PDB file of C-alpha atoms and ligand atoms in Angstrom:
ATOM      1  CA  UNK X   1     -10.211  15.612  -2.080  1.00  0.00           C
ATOM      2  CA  UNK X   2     -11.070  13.179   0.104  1.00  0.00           C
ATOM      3  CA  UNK X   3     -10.395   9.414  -1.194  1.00  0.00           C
ATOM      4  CA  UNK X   4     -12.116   6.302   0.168  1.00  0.00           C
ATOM      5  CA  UNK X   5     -12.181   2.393  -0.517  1.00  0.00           C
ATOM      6  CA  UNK X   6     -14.012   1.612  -3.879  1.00  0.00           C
ATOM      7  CA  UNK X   7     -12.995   5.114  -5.451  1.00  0.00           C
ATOM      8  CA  UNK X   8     -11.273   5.633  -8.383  1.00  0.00           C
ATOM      9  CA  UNK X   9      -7.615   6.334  -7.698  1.00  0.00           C
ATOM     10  CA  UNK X  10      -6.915   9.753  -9.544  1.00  0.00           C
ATOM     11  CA  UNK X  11      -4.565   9.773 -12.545  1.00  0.00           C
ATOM     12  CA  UNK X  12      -1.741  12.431 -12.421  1.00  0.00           C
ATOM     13  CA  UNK X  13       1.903  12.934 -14.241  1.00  0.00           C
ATOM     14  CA  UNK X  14       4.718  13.579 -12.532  1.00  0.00           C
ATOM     15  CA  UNK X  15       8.521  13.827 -11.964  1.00  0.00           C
ATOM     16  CA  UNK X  16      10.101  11.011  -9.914  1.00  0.00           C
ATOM     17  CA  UNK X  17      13.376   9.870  -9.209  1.00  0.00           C
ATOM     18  CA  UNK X  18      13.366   6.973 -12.277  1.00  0.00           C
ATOM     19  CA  UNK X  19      12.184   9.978 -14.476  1.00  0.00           C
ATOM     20  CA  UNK X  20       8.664  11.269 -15.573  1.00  0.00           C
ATOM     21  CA  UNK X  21       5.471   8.988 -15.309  1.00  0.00           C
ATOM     22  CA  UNK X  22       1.922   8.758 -15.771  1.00  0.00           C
ATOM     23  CA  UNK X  23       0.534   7.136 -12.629  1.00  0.00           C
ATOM     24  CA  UNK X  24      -1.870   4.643 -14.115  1.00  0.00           C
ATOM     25  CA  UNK X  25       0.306   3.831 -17.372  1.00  0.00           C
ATOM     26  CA  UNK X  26       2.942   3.111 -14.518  1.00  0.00           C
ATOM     27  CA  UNK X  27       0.818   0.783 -12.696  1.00  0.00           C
ATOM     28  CA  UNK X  28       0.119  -1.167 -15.583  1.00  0.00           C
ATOM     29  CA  UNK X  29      -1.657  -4.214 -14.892  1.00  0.00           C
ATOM     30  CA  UNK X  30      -0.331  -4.488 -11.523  1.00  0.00           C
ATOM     31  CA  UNK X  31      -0.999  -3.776  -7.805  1.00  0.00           C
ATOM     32  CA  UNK X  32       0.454  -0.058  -6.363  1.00  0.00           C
ATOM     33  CA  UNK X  33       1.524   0.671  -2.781  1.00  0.00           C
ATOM     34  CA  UNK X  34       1.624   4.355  -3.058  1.00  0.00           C
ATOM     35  CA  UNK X  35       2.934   6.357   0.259  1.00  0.00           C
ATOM     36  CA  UNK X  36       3.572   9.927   1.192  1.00  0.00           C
ATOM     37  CA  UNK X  37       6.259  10.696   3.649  1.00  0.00           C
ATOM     38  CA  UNK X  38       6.816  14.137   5.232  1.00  0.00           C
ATOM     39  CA  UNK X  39      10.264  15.326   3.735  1.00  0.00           C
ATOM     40  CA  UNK X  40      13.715  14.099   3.185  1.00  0.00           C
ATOM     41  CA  UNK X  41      16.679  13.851   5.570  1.00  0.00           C
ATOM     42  CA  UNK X  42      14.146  12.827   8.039  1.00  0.00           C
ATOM     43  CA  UNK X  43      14.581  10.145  10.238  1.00  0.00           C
ATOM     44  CA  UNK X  44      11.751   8.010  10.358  1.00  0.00           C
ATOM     45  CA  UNK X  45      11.233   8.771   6.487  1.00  0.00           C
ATOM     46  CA  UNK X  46      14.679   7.003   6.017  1.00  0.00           C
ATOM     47  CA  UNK X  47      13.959   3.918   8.145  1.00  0.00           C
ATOM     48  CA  UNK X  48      10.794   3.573   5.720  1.00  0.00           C
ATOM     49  CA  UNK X  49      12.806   3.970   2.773  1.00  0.00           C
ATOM     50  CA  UNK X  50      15.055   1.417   3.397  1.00  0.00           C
ATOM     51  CA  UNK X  51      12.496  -0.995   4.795  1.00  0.00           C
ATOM     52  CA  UNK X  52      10.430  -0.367   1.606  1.00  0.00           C
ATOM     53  CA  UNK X  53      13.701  -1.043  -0.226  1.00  0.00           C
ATOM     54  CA  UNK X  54      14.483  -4.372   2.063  1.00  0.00           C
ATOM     55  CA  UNK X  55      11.274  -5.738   1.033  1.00  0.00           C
ATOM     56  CA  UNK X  56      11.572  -5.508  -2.777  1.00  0.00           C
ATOM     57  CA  UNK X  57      11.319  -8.928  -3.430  1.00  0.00           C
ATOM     58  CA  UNK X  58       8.146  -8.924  -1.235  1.00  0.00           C
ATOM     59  CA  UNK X  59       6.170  -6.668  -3.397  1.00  0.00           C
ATOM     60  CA  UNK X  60       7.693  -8.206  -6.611  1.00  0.00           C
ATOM     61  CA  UNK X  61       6.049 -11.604  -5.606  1.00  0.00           C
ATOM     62  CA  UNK X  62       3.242 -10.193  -4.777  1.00  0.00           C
ATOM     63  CA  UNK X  63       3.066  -8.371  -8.547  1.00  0.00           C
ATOM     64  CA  UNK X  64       3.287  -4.816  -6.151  1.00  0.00           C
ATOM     65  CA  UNK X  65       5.240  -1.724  -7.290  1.00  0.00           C
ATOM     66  CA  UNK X  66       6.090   0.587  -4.219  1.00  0.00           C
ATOM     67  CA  UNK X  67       6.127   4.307  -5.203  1.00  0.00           C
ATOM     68  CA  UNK X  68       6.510   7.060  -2.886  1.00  0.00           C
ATOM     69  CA  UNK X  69       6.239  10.782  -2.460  1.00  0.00           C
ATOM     70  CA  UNK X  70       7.144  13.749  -0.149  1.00  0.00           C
ATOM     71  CA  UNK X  71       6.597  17.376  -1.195  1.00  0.00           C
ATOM     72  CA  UNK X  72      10.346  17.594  -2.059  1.00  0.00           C
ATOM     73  CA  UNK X  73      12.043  17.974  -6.059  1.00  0.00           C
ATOM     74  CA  UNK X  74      13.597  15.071  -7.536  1.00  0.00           C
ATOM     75  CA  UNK X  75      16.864  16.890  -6.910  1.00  0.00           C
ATOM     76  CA  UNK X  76      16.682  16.461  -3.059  1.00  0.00           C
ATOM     77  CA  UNK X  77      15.507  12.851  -3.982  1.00  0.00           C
ATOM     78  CA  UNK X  78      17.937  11.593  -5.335  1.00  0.00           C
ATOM     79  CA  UNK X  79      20.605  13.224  -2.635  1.00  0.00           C
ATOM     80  CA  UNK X  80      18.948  11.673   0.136  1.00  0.00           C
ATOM     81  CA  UNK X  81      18.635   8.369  -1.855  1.00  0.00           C
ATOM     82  CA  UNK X  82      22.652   8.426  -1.861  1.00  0.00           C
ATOM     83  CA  UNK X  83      22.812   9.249   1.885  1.00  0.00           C
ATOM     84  CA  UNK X  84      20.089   6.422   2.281  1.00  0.00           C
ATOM     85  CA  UNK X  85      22.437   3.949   0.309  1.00  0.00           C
ATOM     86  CA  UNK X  86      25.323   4.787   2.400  1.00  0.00           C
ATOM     87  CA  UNK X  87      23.535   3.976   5.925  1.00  0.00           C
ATOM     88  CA  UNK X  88      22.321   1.242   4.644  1.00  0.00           C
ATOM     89  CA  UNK X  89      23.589  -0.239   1.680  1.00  0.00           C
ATOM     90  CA  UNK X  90      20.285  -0.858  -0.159  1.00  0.00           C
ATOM     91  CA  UNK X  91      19.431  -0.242  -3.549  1.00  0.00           C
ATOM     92  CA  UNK X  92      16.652   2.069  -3.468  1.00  0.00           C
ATOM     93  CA  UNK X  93      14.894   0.719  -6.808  1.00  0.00           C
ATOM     94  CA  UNK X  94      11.262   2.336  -6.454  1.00  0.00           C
ATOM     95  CA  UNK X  95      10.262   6.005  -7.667  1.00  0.00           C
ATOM     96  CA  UNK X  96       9.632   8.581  -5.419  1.00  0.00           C
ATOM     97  CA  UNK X  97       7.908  11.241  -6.800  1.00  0.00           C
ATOM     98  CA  UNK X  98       8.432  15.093  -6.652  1.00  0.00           C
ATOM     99  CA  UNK X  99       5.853  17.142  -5.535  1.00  0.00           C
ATOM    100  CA  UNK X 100       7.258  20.502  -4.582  1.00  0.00           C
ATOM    101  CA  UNK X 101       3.961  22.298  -5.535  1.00  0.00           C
ATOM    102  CA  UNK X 102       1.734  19.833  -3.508  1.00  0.00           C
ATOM    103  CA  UNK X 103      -0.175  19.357  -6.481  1.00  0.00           C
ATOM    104  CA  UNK X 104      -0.631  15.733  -6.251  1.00  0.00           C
ATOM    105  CA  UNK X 105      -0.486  15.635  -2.209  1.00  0.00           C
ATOM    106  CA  UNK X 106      -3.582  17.634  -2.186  1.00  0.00           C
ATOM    107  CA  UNK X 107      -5.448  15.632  -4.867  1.00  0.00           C
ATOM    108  CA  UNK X 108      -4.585  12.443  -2.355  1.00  0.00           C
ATOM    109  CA  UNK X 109      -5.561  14.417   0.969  1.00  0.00           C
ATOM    110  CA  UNK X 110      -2.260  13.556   2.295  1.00  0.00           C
ATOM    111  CA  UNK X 111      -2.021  17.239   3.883  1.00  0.00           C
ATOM    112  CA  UNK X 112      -3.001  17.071   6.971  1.00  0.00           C
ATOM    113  CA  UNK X 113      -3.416  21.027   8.132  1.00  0.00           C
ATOM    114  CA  UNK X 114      -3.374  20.617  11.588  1.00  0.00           C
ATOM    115  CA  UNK X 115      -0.374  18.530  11.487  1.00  0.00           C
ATOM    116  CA  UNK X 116       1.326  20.251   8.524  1.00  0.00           C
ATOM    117  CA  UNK X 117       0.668  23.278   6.015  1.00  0.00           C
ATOM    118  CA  UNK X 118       3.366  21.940   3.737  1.00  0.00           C
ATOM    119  CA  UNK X 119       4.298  18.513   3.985  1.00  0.00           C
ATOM    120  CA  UNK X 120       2.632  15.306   3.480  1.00  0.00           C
ATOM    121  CA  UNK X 121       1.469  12.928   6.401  1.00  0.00           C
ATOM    122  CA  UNK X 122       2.371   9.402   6.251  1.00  0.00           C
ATOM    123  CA  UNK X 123      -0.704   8.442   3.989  1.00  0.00           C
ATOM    124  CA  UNK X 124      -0.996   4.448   2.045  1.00  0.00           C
ATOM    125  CA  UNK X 125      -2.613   3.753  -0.572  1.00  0.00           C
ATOM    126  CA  UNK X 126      -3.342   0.058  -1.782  1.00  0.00           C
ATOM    127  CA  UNK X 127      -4.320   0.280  -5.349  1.00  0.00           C
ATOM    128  CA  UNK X 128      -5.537  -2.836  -7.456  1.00  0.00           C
ATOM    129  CA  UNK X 129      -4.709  -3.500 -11.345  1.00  0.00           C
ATOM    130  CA  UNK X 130      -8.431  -1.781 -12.046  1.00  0.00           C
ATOM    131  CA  UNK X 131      -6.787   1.352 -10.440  1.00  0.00           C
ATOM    132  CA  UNK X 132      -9.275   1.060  -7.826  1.00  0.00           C
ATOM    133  CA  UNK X 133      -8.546   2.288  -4.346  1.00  0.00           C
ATOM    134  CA  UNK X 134      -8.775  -0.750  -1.745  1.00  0.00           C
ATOM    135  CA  UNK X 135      -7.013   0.788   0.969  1.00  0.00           C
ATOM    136  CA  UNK X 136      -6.331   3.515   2.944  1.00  0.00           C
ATOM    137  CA  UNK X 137      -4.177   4.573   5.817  1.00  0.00           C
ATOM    138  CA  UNK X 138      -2.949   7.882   7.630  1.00  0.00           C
ATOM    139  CA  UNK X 139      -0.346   7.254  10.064  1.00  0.00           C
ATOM    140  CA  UNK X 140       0.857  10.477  11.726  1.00  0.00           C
ATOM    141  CA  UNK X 141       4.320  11.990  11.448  1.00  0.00           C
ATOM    142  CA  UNK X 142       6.020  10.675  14.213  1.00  0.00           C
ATOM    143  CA  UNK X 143       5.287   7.027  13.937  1.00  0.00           C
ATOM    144  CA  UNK X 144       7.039   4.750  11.168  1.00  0.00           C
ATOM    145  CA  UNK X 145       4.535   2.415   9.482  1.00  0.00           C
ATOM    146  CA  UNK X 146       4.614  -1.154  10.149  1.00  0.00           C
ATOM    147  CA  UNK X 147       5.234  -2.774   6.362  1.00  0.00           C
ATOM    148  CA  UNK X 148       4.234  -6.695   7.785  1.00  0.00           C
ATOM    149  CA  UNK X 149       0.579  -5.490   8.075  1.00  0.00           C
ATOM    150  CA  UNK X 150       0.690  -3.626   4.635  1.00  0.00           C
ATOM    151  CA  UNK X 151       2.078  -7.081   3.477  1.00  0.00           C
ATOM    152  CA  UNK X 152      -0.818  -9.423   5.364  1.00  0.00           C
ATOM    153  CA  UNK X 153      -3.291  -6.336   3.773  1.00  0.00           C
ATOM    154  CA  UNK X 154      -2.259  -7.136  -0.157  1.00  0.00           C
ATOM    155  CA  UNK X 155      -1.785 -10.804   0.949  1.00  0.00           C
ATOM    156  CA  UNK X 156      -5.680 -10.991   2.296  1.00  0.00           C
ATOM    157  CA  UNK X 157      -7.296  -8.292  -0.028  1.00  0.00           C
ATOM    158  CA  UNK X 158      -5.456 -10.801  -3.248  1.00  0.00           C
ATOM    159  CA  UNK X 159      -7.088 -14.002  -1.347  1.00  0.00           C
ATOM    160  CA  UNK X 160     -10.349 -12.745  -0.962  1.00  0.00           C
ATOM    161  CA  UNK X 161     -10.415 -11.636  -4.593  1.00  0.00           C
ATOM    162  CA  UNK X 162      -9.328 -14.932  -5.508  1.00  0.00           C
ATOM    163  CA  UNK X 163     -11.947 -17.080  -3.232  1.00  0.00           C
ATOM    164  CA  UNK X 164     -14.588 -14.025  -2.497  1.00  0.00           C
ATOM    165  CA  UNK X 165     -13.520 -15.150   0.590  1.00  0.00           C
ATOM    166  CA  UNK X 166     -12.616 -12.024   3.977  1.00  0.00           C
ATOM    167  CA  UNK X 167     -10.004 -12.680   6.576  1.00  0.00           C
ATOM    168  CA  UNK X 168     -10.711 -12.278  10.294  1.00  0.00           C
ATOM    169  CA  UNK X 169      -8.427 -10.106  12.606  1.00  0.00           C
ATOM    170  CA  UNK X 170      -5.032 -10.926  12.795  1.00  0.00           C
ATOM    171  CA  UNK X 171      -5.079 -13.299   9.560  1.00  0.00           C
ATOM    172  CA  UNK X 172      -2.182 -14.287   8.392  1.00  0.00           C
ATOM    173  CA  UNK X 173      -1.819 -16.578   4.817  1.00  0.00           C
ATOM    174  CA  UNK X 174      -2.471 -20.135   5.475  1.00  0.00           C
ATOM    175  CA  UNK X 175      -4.555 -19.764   8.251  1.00  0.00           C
ATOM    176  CA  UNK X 176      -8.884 -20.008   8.056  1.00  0.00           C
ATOM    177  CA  UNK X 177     -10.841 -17.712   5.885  1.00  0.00           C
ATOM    178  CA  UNK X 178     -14.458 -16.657   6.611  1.00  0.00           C
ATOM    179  CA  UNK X 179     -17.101 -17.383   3.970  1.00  0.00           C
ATOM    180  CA  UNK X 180     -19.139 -14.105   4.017  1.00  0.00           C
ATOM    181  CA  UNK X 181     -22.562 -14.182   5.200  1.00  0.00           C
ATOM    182  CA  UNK X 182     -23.813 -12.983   1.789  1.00  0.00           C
ATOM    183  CA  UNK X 183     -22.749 -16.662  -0.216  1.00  0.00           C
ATOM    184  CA  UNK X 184     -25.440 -19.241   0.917  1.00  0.00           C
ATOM    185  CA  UNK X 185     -24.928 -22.696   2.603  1.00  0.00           C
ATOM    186  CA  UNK X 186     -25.551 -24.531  -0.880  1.00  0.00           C
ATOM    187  CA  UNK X 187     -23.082 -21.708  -2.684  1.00  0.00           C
ATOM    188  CA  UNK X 188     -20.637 -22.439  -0.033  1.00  0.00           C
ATOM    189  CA  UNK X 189     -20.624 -26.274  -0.704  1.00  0.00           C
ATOM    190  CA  UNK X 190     -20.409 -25.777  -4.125  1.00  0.00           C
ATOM    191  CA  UNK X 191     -17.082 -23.415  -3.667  1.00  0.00           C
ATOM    192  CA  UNK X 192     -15.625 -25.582  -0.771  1.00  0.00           C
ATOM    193  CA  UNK X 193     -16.348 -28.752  -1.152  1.00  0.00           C
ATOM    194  CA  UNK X 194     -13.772 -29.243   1.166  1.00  0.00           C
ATOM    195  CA  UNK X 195     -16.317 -28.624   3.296  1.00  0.00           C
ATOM    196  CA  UNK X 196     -16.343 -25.877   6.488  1.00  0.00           C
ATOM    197  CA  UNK X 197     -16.886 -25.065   9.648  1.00  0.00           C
ATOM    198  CA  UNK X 198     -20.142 -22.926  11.003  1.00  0.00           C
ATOM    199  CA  UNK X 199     -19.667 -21.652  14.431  1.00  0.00           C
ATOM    200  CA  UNK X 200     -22.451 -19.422  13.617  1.00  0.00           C
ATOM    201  CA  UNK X 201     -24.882 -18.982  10.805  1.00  0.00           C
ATOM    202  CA  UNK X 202     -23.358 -15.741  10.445  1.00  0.00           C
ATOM    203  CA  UNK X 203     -19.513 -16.809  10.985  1.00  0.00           C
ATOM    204  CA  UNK X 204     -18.303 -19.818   8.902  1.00  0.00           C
ATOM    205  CA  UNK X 205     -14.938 -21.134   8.052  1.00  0.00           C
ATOM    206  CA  UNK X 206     -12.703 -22.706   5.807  1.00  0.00           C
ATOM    207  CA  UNK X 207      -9.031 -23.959   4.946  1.00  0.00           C
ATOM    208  CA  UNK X 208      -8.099 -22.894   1.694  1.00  0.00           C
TER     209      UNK X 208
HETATM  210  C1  BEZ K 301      10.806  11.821  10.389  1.00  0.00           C
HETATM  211  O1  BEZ K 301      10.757  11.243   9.317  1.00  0.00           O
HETATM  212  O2  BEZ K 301      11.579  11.486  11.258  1.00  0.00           O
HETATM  213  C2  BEZ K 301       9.861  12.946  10.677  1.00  0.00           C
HETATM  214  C3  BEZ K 301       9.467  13.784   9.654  1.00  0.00           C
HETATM  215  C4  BEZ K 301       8.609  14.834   9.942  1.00  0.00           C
HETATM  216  C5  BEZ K 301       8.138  15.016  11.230  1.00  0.00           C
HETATM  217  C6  BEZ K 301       8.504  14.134  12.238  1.00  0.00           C
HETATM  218  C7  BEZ K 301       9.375  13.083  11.960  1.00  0.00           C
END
């Protein structure tokens, strides 16, 4: 199934490594970064692990919970969470979910055929409290993700929600937002009386 931004994120039950859950009940009223990795005992896979791990506090502030998922049992989990502790000395806190039959890989298109018949590509989703997909992203096997952009990604996508305002490339918090073209000049005052800038009819910004 393929899943894009605006959809519905699909609802599934599963085993995971901090016991069974039911995706959406586990989300609650929060934010989800959910993230496939090909298998355990992997070394890129571990590097994200840990990073994810390293940057608990991160998605805490942020009112994220990190889940993750390879096509591997709970078993191998929670050995490779032991060997991940040891190289590292983090905590591994987040569920990883067990998805030896593929089951819920397949309902998130995170098999990639070409790449792999049986295990998951590195797939992100960023899911808001309405369970509502508002990001995707497929990175391939061999490349590690980079978690500072999935951070600036919740950070902008929980801005705009906040100020219906977008960022531009490369924002990072605290720096100009851009009014979309959509909200009028009079709206605009209205929402910023702050005032802002128009470099364009079509490109306007302002410090929030
Ligand atoms: C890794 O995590 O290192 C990895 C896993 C599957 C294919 C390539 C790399």
């Amino acid at each position: 199934m393929t899943l894009r931004i605006g959809d519905a994120a699909p609802d599934f039950s599963a085993d995971t490594t901090t016991g069974p859950i039911k995706f959406h009940e586990w989300i609650g009223e929060e934010w989800a970064f959910f993230f496939s990795h090909p298998a355990d005992f992997t070394p890129v896979c571990t590097t994200e692990m840990c990073r994810t791990s390293q940057l608990s506090e991160q998605f805490t502030k942020r009112g994220v919970k990190a889940i993750g998922l390879s096509t591997d049992t709970v078993e191998e989990h929670v050995k490779w969470i032991d060997d991940v502790y040891d190289i590292q000395n983090t905590d591994l806190r987040f569920p990883i979910v067990a998805d030896a039959d593929l089951k819920i890989a397949k309902l998130y298109d995170m098999i990639h055929p070409s790449e792999c018949e049986t295990a998951a590509v590195r797939s992100v989703f960023i899911i808001d409290p309405d369970k509502k997909i508002r990001l995707t992203m497929t990175y391939p096997m061999s490349v590690g993700r980079n978690f500072a952009e999935i951070l600036r990604v919740v950070d902008a996508l929980q801005t705009g929600d906040k100020h219906k305002i977008a960022a531009p490339a490369d924002w990072m918090p605290g720096q100009d937002v851009i009014i979309p073209p959509s909200v009028s000049d009079a709206d605009t005052k209205v929402a910023f009386p702050q005032g802002f800038e128009t470099l364009r009819p079509y490109l306007r910004k302002v410090k929030i």
